XYZ file of C-alpha atoms in Angstrom:
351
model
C 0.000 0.000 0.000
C 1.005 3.484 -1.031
C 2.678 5.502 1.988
C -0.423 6.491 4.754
C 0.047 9.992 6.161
C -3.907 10.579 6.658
C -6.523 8.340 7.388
C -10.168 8.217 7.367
C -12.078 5.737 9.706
C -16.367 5.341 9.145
C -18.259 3.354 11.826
C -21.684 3.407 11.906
C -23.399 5.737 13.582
C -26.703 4.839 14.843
C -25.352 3.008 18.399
C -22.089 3.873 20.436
C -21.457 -0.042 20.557
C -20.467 -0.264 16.681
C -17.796 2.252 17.817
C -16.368 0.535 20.968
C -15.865 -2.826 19.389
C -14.006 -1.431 16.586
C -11.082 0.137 18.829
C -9.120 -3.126 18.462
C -9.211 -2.807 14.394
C -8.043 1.255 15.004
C -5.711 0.017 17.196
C -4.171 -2.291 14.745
C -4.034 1.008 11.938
C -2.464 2.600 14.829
C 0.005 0.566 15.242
C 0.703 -0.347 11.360
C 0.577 3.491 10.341
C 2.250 4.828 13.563
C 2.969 8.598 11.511
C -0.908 8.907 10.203
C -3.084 11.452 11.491
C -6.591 9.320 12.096
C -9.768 11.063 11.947
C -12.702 9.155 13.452
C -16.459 9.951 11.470
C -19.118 8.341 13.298
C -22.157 9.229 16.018
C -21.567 12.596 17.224
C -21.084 11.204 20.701
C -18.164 9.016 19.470
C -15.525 11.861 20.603
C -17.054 11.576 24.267
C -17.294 8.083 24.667
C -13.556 7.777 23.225
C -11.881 10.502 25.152
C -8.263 9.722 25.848
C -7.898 7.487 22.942
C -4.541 7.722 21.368
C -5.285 5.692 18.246
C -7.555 9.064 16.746
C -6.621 12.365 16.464
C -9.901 14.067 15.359
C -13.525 13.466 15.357
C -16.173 14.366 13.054
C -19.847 13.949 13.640
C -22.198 12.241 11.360
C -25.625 12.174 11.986
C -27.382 8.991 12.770
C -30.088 9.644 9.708
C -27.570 11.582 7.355
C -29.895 13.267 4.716
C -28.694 13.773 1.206
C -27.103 17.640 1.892
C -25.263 16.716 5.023
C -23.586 14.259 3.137
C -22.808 16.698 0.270
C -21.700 19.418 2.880
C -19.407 16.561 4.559
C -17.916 15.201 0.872
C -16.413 18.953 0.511
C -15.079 18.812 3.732
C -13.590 15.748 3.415
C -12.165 16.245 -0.377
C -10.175 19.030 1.505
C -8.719 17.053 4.224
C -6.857 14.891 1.694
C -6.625 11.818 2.817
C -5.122 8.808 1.501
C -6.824 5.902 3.170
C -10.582 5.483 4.358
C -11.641 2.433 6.346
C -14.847 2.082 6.217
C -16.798 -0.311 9.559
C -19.829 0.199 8.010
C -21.165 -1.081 5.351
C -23.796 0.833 4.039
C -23.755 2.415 0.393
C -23.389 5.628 1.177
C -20.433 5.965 3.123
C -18.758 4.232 0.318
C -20.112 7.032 -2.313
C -18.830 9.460 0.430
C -15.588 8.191 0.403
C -15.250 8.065 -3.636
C -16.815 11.618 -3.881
C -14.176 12.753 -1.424
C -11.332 11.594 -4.108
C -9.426 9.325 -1.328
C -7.309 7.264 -3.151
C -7.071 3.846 -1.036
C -11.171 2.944 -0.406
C -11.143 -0.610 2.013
C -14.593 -1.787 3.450
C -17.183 -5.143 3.320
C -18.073 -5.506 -0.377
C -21.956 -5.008 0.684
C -25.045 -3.128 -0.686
C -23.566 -3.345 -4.000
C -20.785 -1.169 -3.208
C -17.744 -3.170 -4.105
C -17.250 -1.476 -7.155
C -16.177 1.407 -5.196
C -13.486 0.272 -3.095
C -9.783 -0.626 -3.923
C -10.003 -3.158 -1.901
C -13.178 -5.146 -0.949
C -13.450 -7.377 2.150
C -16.159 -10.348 2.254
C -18.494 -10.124 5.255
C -19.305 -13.890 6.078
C -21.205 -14.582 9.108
C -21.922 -15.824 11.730
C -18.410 -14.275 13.399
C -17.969 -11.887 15.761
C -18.287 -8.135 14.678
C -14.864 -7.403 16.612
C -13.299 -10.095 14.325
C -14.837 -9.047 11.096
C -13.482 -5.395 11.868
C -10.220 -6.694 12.038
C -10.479 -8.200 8.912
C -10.760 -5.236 7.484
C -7.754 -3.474 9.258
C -5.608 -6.707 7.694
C -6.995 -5.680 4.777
C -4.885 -2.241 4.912
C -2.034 -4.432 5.683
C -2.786 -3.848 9.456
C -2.795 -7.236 11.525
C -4.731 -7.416 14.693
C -2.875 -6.630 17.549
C -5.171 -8.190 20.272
C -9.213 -8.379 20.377
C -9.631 -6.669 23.356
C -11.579 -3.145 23.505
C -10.654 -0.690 25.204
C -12.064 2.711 26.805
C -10.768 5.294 29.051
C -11.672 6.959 32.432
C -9.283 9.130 34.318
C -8.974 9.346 37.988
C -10.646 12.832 38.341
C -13.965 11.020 36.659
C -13.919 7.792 38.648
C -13.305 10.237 42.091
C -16.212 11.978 41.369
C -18.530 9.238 40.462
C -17.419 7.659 44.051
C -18.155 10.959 45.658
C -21.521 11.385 43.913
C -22.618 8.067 44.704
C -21.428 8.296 48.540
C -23.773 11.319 48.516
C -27.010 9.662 47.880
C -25.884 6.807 50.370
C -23.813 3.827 48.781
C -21.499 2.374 50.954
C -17.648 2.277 49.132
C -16.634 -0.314 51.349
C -19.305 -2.816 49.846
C -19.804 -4.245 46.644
C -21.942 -2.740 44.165
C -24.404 -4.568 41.985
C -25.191 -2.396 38.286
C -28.540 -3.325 36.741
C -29.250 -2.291 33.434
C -33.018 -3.491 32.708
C -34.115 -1.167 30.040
C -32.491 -0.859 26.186
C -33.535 0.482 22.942
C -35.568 -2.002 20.561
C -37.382 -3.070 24.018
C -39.476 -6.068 21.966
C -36.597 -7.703 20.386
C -34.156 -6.839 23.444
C -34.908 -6.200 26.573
C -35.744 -9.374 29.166
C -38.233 -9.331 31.700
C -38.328 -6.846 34.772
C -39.125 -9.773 36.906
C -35.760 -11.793 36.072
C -33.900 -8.900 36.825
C -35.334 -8.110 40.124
C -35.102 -11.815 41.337
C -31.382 -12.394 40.438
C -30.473 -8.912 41.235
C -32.276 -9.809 45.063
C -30.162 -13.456 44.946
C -26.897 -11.006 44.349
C -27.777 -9.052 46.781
C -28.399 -12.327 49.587
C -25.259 -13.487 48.461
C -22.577 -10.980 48.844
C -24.279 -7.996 49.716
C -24.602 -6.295 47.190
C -26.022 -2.606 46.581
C -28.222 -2.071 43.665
C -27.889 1.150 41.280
C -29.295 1.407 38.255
C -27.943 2.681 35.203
C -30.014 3.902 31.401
C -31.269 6.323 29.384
C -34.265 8.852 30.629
C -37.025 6.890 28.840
C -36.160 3.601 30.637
C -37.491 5.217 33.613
C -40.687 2.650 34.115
C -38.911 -0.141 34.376
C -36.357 1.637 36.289
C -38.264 2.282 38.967
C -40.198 -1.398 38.879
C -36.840 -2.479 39.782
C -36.333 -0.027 42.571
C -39.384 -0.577 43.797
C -38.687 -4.189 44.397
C -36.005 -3.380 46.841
C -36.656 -2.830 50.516
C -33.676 -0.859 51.248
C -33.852 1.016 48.267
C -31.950 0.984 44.904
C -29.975 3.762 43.413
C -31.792 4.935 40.647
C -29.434 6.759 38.619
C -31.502 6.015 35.050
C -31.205 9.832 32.987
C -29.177 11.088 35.719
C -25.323 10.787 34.164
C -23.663 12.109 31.143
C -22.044 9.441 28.897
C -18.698 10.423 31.087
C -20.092 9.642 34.492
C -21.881 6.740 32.817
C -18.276 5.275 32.100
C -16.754 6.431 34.997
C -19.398 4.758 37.140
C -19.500 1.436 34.975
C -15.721 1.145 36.078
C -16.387 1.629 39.782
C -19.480 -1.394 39.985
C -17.859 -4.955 40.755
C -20.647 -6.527 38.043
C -22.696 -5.471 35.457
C -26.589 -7.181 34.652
C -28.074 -6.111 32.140
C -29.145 -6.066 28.248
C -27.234 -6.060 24.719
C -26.714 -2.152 25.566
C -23.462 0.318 24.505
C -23.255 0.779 27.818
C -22.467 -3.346 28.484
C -19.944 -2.580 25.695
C -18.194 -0.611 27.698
C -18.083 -2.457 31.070
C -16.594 -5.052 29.037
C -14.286 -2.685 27.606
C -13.472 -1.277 31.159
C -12.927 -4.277 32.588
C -16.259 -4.508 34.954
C -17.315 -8.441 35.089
C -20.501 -8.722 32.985
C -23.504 -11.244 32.743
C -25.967 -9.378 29.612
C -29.271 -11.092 28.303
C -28.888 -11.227 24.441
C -31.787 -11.518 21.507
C -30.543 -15.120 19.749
C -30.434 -13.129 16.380
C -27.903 -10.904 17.868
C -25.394 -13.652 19.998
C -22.806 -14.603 17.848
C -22.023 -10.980 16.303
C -22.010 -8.918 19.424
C -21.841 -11.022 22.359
C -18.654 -11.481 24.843
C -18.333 -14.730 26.477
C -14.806 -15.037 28.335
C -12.637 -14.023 31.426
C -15.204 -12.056 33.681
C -18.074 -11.817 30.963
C -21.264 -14.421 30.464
C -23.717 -14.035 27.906
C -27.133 -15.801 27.526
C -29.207 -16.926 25.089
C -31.944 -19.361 23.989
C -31.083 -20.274 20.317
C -33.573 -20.071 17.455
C -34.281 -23.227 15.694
C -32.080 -24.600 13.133
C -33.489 -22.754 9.853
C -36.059 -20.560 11.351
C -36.818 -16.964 10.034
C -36.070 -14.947 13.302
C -39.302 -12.670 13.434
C -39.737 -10.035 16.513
C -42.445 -12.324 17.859
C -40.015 -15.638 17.490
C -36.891 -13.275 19.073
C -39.457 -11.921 21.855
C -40.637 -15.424 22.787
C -36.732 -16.530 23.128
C -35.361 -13.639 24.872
C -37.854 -13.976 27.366
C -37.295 -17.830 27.786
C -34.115 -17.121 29.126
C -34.148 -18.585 32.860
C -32.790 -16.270 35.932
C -31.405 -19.718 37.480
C -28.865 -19.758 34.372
C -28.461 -16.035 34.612
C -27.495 -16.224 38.412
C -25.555 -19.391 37.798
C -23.701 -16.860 34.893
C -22.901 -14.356 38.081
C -21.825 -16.924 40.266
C -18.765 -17.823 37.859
C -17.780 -14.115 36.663
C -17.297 -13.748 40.493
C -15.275 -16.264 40.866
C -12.754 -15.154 37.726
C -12.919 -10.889 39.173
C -14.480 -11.301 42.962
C -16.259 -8.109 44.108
C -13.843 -5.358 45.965
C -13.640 -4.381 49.550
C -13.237 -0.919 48.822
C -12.771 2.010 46.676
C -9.746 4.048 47.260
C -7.639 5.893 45.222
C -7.769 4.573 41.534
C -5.920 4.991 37.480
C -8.300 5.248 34.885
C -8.718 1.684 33.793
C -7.111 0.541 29.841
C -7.221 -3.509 30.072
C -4.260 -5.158 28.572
């Protein structure tokens, strides 16, 4: 490939997941083209949620729904950036078109939608794999091999401090573990479990090891939110459209575990290194699921052939037992046991 001084990386932009499992593929471009200058264009949000990163140097925002001028305002803008390589995670039409309009010379990305003939180089997309691993393929494609398929995010100390002070304030204990519940999402038919398994293993948690419950999502999870804090008699936390996406990070890496949906936000506690146990739609399990060290995820499989309608994924996502999902906690404990205490702490980058 011809020398790489600039680089253009496209993620989708509709969920901040898609951009936190693709930090081990920019970590591999990192590390391959060491002198480029990355720019990042995905959700607006992505230069929040990846603050600290040192495989991207800029950010620019895409919409979610990009209408036809944005994209034309965002073409010129990127036609006079000059850039010599775009990656494109996505694999929708358009950002292909965007990157050919822009004049980039080197155009890598899934050969999807049709849009093969725009890209120098095209890159199958053959599931079922994980979406981590198919990301990667596509760094190897720009001669960039993988260089570990961990993710990764970033919380400094000042962040994590005052998540610890916020949440001493409204009357968690630092000393004792703390139990994260997560029971809402977006897509609620095709991915959210049942309130009721959440409250009973959350209340088996808390038997167990003692565990204090907060709860963590976006302001119009709030119903179910509150079902769950209802449920407890010494109360819940219920921080649900009360953080920005910082504190949101900084508090996922304070919790010792994680319940909770196929979220962004169970992206990240992976990421961080919190132990995880998430509840996952069986059309969505082998792409986007994480299943070692400290992190169990649970499914009930479709049948072998079967069209996967909202009704079929509804009817197994909610057959999901909470004996398997405790049973799931039980052994994530065992790998990363809950901590005694919160002191002093480094923002957290797993190895």
């Amino acid at each position: 490939m011809p020398e790489i001084n600039r680089i253009l990386i496209v993620t989708k932009s509709r969920y901040l997941g898609d951009t936190i499992v693709a930090v081990p593929a920019m970590r591999a471009l990192a590390t391959r083209y060491p002198q480029a200058h990355v720019t990042l264009l995905s959700n607006p949000a992505a230069g929040e949620l990846l603050r600290g990163c040192p495989y991207v140097h800029e950010y620019l925002a895409r919409p979610v729904t990009a209408r036809r001028r944005v994209d034309l305002e965002m073409w010129r803008v990127l036609r006079r950036k000059g850039y010599d390589l775009a990656v494109l995670f996505n694999r929708s039409l358009s950002s292909a078109v965007l990157a050919f309009m822009a004049r980039i010379p080197q155009r890598v990305g899934f050969d999807t939608e049709g849009r093969g003939f725009l890209l120098t180089r095209r890159v199958p997309y053959e599931p079922p794999k994980h979406e981590i691993l198919h990301l990667l393929d596509v760094a190897e494609a720009c001669g960039a091999p993988a260089q570990g398929t961990h993710m990764e995010l970033w919380v400094t100390p000042e962040e994590r401090e005052a998540i610890r002070g916020r949440m001493s304030k409204e009357g968690i204990d630092l000393n004792a573990p703390i139990l994260l519940v997560q029971p809402g999402s977006n897509d609620a038919y095709v991915k959210r479990w049942r309130t009721e398994g959440f409250i009973w293993v959350a209340q088996q948690l808390q038997k167990e090891y003692g565990f204090q419950v907060v709860l963590l999502g976006a302001n119009n999870e709030q119903d179910v939110a509150e079902q769950v804090a209802s449920s407890f008699k010494d109360g819940a936390l219920n921080m649900v459209g009360r953080t920005s996406l910082r504190e949101a990070l900084a508090l996922l890496a304070e919790v010792d575990l994680l319940l909770g949906n196929d979220t962004g936000m169970m992206h990240a506690a992976v990421a961080l290194g919190t132990p995880t146990v998430a509840i996952f739609a069986p059309h969505k399990f082998q792409r986007w699921a994480h299943n070692h060290d400290c992190h169990r995820a649970l499914t009930v499989p479709l049948p072998e052939g079967a069209r996967p309608t909202p009704e079929l994924i509804h009817q197994h996502l909610y057959a999901v037992r909470e004996e398997d999902v405790l049973h799931a906690a039980h052994e994530v404990l065992k790998v990363k046991p809950p901590r005694s205490g919160r002191g002093e702490s480094e923002g957290h980058t797993p190895s």
